[in-house]
CSV table of C-alpha atoms in Angstrom, one decimal:
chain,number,residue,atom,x,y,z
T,1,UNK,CA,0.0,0.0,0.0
T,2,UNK,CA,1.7,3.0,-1.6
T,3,UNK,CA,-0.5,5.6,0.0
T,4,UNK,CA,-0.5,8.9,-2.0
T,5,UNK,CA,2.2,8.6,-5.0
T,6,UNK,CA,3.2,11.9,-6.9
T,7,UNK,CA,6.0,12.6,-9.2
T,8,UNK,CA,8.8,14.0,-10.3
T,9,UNK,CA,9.8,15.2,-7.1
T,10,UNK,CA,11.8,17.7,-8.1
T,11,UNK,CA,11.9,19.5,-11.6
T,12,UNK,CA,12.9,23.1,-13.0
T,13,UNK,CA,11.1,24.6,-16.0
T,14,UNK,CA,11.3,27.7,-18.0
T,15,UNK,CA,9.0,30.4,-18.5
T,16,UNK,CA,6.0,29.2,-20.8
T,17,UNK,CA,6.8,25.9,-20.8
T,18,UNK,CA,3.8,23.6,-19.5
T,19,UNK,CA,4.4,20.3,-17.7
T,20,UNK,CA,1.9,17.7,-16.1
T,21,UNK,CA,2.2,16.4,-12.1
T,22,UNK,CA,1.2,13.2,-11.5
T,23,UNK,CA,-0.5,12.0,-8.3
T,24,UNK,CA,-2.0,8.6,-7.9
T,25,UNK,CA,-3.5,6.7,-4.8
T,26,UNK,CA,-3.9,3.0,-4.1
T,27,UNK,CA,-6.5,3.7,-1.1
T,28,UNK,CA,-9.7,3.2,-3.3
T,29,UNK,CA,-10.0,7.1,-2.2
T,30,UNK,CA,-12.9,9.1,-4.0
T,31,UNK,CA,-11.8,12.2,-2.8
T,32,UNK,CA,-8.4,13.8,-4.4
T,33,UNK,CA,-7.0,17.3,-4.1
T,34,UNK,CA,-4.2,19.3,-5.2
T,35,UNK,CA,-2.5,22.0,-3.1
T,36,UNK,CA,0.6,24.5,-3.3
T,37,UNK,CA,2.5,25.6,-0.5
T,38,UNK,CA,4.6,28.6,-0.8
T,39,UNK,CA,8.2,29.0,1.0
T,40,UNK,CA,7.3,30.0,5.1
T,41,UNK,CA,3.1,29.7,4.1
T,42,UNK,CA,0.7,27.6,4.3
T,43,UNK,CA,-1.3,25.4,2.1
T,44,UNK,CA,-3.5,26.8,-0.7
T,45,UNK,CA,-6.2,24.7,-2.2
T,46,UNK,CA,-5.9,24.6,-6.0
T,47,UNK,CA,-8.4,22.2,-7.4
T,48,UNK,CA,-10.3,18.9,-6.2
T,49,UNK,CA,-12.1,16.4,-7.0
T,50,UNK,CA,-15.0,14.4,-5.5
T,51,UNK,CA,-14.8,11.4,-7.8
T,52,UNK,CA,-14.1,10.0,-11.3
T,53,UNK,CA,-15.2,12.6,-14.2
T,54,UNK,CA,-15.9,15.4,-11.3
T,55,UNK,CA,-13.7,18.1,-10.3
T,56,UNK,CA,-13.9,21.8,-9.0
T,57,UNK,CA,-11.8,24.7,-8.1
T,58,UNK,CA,-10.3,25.7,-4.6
T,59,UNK,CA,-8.4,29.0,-3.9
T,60,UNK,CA,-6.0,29.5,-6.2
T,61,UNK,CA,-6.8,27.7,-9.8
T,62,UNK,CA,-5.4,30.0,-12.3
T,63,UNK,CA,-2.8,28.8,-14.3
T,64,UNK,CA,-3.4,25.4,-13.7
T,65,UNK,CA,-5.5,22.3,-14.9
T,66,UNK,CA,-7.1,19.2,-13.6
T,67,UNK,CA,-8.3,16.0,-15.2
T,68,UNK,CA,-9.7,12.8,-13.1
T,69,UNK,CA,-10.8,10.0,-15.4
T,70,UNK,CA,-9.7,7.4,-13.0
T,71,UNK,CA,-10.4,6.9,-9.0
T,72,UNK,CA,-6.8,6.2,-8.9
T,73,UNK,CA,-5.0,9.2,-10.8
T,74,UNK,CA,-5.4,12.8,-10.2
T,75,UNK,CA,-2.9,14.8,-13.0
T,76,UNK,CA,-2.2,18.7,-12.1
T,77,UNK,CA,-1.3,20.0,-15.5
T,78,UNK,CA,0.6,23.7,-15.5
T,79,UNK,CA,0.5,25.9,-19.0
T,80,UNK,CA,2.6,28.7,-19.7
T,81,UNK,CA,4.2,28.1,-16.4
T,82,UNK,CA,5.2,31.3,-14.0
T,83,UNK,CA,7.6,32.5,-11.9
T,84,UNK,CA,4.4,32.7,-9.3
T,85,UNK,CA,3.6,29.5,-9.8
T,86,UNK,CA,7.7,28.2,-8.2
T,87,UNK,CA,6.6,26.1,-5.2
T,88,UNK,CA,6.0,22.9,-3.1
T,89,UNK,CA,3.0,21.3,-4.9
T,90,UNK,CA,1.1,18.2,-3.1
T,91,UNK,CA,-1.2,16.0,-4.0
T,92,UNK,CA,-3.8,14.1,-1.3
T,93,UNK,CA,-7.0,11.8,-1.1
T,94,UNK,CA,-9.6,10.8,1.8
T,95,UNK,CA,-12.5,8.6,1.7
T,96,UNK,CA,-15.6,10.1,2.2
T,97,UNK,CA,-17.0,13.4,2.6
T,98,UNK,CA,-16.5,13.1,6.6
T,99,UNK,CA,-13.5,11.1,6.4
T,100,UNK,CA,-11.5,11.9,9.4
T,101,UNK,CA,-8.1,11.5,7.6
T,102,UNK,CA,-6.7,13.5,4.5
T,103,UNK,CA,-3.7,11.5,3.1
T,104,UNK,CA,-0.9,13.6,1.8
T,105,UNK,CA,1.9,13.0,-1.2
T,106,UNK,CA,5.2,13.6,0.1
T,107,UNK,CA,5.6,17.1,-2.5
T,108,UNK,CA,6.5,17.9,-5.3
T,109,UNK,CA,9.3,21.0,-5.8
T,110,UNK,CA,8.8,23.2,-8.9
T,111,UNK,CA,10.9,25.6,-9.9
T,112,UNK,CA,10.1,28.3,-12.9
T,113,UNK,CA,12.9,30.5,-14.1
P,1,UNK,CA,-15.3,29.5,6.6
P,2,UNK,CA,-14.1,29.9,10.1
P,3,UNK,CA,-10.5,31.2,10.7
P,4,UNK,CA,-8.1,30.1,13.0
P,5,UNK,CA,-5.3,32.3,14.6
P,6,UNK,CA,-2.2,30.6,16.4
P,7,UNK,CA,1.2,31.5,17.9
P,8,UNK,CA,3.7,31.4,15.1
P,9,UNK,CA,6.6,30.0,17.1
P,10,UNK,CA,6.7,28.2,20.4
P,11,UNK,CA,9.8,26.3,22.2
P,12,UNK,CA,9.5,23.2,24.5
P,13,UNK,CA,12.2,21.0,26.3
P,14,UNK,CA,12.3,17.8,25.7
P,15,UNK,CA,10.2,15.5,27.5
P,16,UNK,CA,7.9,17.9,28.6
P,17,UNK,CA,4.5,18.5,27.3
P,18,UNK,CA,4.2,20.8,24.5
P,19,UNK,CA,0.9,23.4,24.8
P,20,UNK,CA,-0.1,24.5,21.1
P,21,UNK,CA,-2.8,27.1,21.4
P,22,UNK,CA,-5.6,27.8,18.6
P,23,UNK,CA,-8.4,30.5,18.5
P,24,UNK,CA,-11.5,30.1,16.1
P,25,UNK,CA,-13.7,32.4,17.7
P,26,UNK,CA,-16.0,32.2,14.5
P,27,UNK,CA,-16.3,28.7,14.3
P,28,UNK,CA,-20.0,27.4,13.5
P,29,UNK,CA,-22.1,24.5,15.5
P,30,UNK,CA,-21.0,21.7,12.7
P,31,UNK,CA,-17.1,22.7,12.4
P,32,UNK,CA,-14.9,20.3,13.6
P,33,UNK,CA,-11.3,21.2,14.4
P,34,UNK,CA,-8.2,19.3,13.2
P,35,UNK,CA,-5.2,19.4,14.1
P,36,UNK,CA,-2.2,18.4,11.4
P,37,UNK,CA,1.6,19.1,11.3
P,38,UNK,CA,4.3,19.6,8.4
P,39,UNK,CA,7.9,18.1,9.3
P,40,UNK,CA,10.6,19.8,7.4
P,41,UNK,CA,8.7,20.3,3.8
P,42,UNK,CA,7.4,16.9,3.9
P,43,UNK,CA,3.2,16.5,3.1
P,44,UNK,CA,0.9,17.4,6.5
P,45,UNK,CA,0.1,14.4,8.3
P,46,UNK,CA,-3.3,14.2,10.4
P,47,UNK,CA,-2.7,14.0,14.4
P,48,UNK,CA,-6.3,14.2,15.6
P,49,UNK,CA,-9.5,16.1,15.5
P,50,UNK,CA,-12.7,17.0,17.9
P,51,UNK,CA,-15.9,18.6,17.6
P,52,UNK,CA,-16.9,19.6,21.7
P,53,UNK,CA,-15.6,17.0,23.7
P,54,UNK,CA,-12.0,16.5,24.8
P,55,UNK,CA,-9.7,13.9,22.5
P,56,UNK,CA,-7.1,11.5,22.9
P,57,UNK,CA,-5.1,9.2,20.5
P,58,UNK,CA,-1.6,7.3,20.7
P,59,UNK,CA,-0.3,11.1,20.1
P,60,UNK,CA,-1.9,13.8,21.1
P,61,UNK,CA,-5.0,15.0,23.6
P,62,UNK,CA,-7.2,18.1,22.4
P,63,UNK,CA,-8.6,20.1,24.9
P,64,UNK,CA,-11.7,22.2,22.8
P,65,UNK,CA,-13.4,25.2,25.9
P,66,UNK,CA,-16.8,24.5,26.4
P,67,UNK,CA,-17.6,27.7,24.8
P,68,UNK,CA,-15.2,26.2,21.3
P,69,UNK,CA,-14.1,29.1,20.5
P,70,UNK,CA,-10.6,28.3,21.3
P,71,UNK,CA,-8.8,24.6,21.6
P,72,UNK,CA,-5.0,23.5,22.6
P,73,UNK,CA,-3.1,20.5,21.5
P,74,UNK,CA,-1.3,18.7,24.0
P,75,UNK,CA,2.0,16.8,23.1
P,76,UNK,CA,2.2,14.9,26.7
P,77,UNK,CA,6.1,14.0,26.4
P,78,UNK,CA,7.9,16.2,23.6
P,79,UNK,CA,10.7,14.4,21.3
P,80,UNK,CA,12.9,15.9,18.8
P,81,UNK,CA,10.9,14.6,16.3
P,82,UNK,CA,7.7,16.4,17.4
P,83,UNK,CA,10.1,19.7,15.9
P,84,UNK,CA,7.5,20.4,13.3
P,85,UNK,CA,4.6,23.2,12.2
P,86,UNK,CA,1.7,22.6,13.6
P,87,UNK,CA,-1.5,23.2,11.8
P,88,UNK,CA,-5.2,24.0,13.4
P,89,UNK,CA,-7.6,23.6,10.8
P,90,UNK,CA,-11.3,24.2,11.1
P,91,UNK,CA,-13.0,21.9,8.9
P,92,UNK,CA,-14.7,23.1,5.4
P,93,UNK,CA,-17.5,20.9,4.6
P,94,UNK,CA,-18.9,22.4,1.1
P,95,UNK,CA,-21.4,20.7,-1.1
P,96,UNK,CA,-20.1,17.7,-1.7
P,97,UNK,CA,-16.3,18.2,-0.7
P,98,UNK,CA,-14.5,18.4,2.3
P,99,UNK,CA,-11.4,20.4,2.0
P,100,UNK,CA,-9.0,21.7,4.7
P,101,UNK,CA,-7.8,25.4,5.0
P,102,UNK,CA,-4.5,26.3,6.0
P,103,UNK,CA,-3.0,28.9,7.8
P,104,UNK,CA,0.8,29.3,8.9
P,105,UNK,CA,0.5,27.6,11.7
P,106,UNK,CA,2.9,27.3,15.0
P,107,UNK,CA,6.8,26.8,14.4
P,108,UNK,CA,7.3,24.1,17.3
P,109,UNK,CA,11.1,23.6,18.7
P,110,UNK,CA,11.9,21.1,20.7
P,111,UNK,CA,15.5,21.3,22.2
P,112,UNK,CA,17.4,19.3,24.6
C-alpha cells in the first residue's frame, strides 16, 4: 500500500513551458486534491475532485488544470508556467466526505525561471 | 469559513508536554477542528481532531473550551521529532467536498 504517490519530485522549467504532475493513490480514495504551498506559508487549495469525471476549483486555480478519469490518478497540469507559480506542490486523497483522515503526497518542488 | 489564529513559534524542552494554542472564535455548531503538522517540507500528516468533547489518541489529547471558541493541543512528552509546524484547521464541509484550510500555523522547537 503505496498511500499517495506523486512525481517527479523535483523539476525546473522555464517560463512558458507547460508540464503535467502526477499523483495517484492506491487507497480506493474518492476524494483527491491538489494544493501548493509557498516557501514560510501555508497550504492553498488549488483544485479537487470528489470522484471519477468530477472536479472543481479551490483558492488559487489560475494557471493550472485538472483532469480525473480514474479513482486512482489525479494529474495537475501547468500551462505557460510562471515564476508565481515556483513552489511545493502536493497531492492528497480521503474517503468520504467526513472522512477523518486527508492523506498527503510527500511534495513535489517546482521551480520556474 | 471559520479562521483560526495561532502562535507562530513556540519552544518546549524535551520530555515535557508541549501546549499549542488555537483561537477560532468564529467557528459554526457543525465545524470540527483538526489538528495536522508539516515536518521539514514533507506533506501534513493528520494528528487528531474533535468537535466539543476532549480527545485523545496514541499522540496527542485536544482540549476544545466549552464555549469552542478556542482549543490546545497537547503533546504529553515532547521528542525531537515532534520539531515540526503545527497546523489548526477548522473543517470546510462544502457541497459535496470536504477540504481543509491552511493557515501558517505554530513553528514548534523542541530542544534538549
Amino acid at each position: 500500500n503505496a498511500g499517495v504517490t506523486q512525481t517527479p519530485k523535483f523539476r525546473i522549467l522555464k517560463i512558458g513551458q507547460s508540464m503535467t504532475l502526477q499523483c495517484a493513490q492506491d487507497m480506493n480514495h474518492n476524494y483527491m486534491y491538489w494544493y501548493r504551498q509557498d516557501p514560510g506559508m501555508g497550504l492553498k487549495l488549488i483544485y479537487y475532485s470528489v470522484g471519477a469525471g468530477i472536479t472543481d476549483k479551490g483558492e488559487v486555480p489560475n494557471g493550472y488544470n485538472v483532469s480525473r478519469s480514474t479513482t486512482e490518478d489525479f494529474p495537475l497540469r501547468l500551462e505557460l508556467a510562471a515564476p508565481s507559480q515556483t513552489s511545493v506542490y502536493f497531492c492528497a486523497s480521503s474517503y468520504g466526505v467526513w472522512a477523518n483522515t486527508i492523506y498527503f503526497g510527500e511534495g513535489s518542488w517546482l521551480t520556474v525561471v | 469559513d471559520a479562521k483560526t489564529t495561532q502562535p507562530p513559534s513556540m519552544d518546549c524542552a524535551e520530555g515535557r508536554a508541549a501546549n499549542l494554542p488555537c483561537n477560532h472564535s468564529t467557528i459554526s455548531g457543525n465545524e470540527y477542528v483538526y489538528w495536522y503538522r508539516q515536518i521539514h517540507s514533507q506533506g501534513p500528516q493528520y494528528i487528531i481532531h474533535g468537535l466539543k468533547n476532549n480527545e485523545t489518541n496514541e499522540m496527542a489529547s485536544l482540549i476544545i473550551t466549552e464555549d469552542r471558541k478556542s482549543s490546545t493541543l497537547i503533546l504529553p512528552h515532547a521528542t525531537l521529532r515532534d520539531t515540526a509546524v503545527y497546523y489548526c484547521i477548522v473543517r470546510v464541509v462544502t457541497g459535496t467536498a470536504s477540504k481543509l484550510t491552511f493557515g501558517t500555523g505554530t513553528r514548534l522547537q523542541v530542544t534538549l
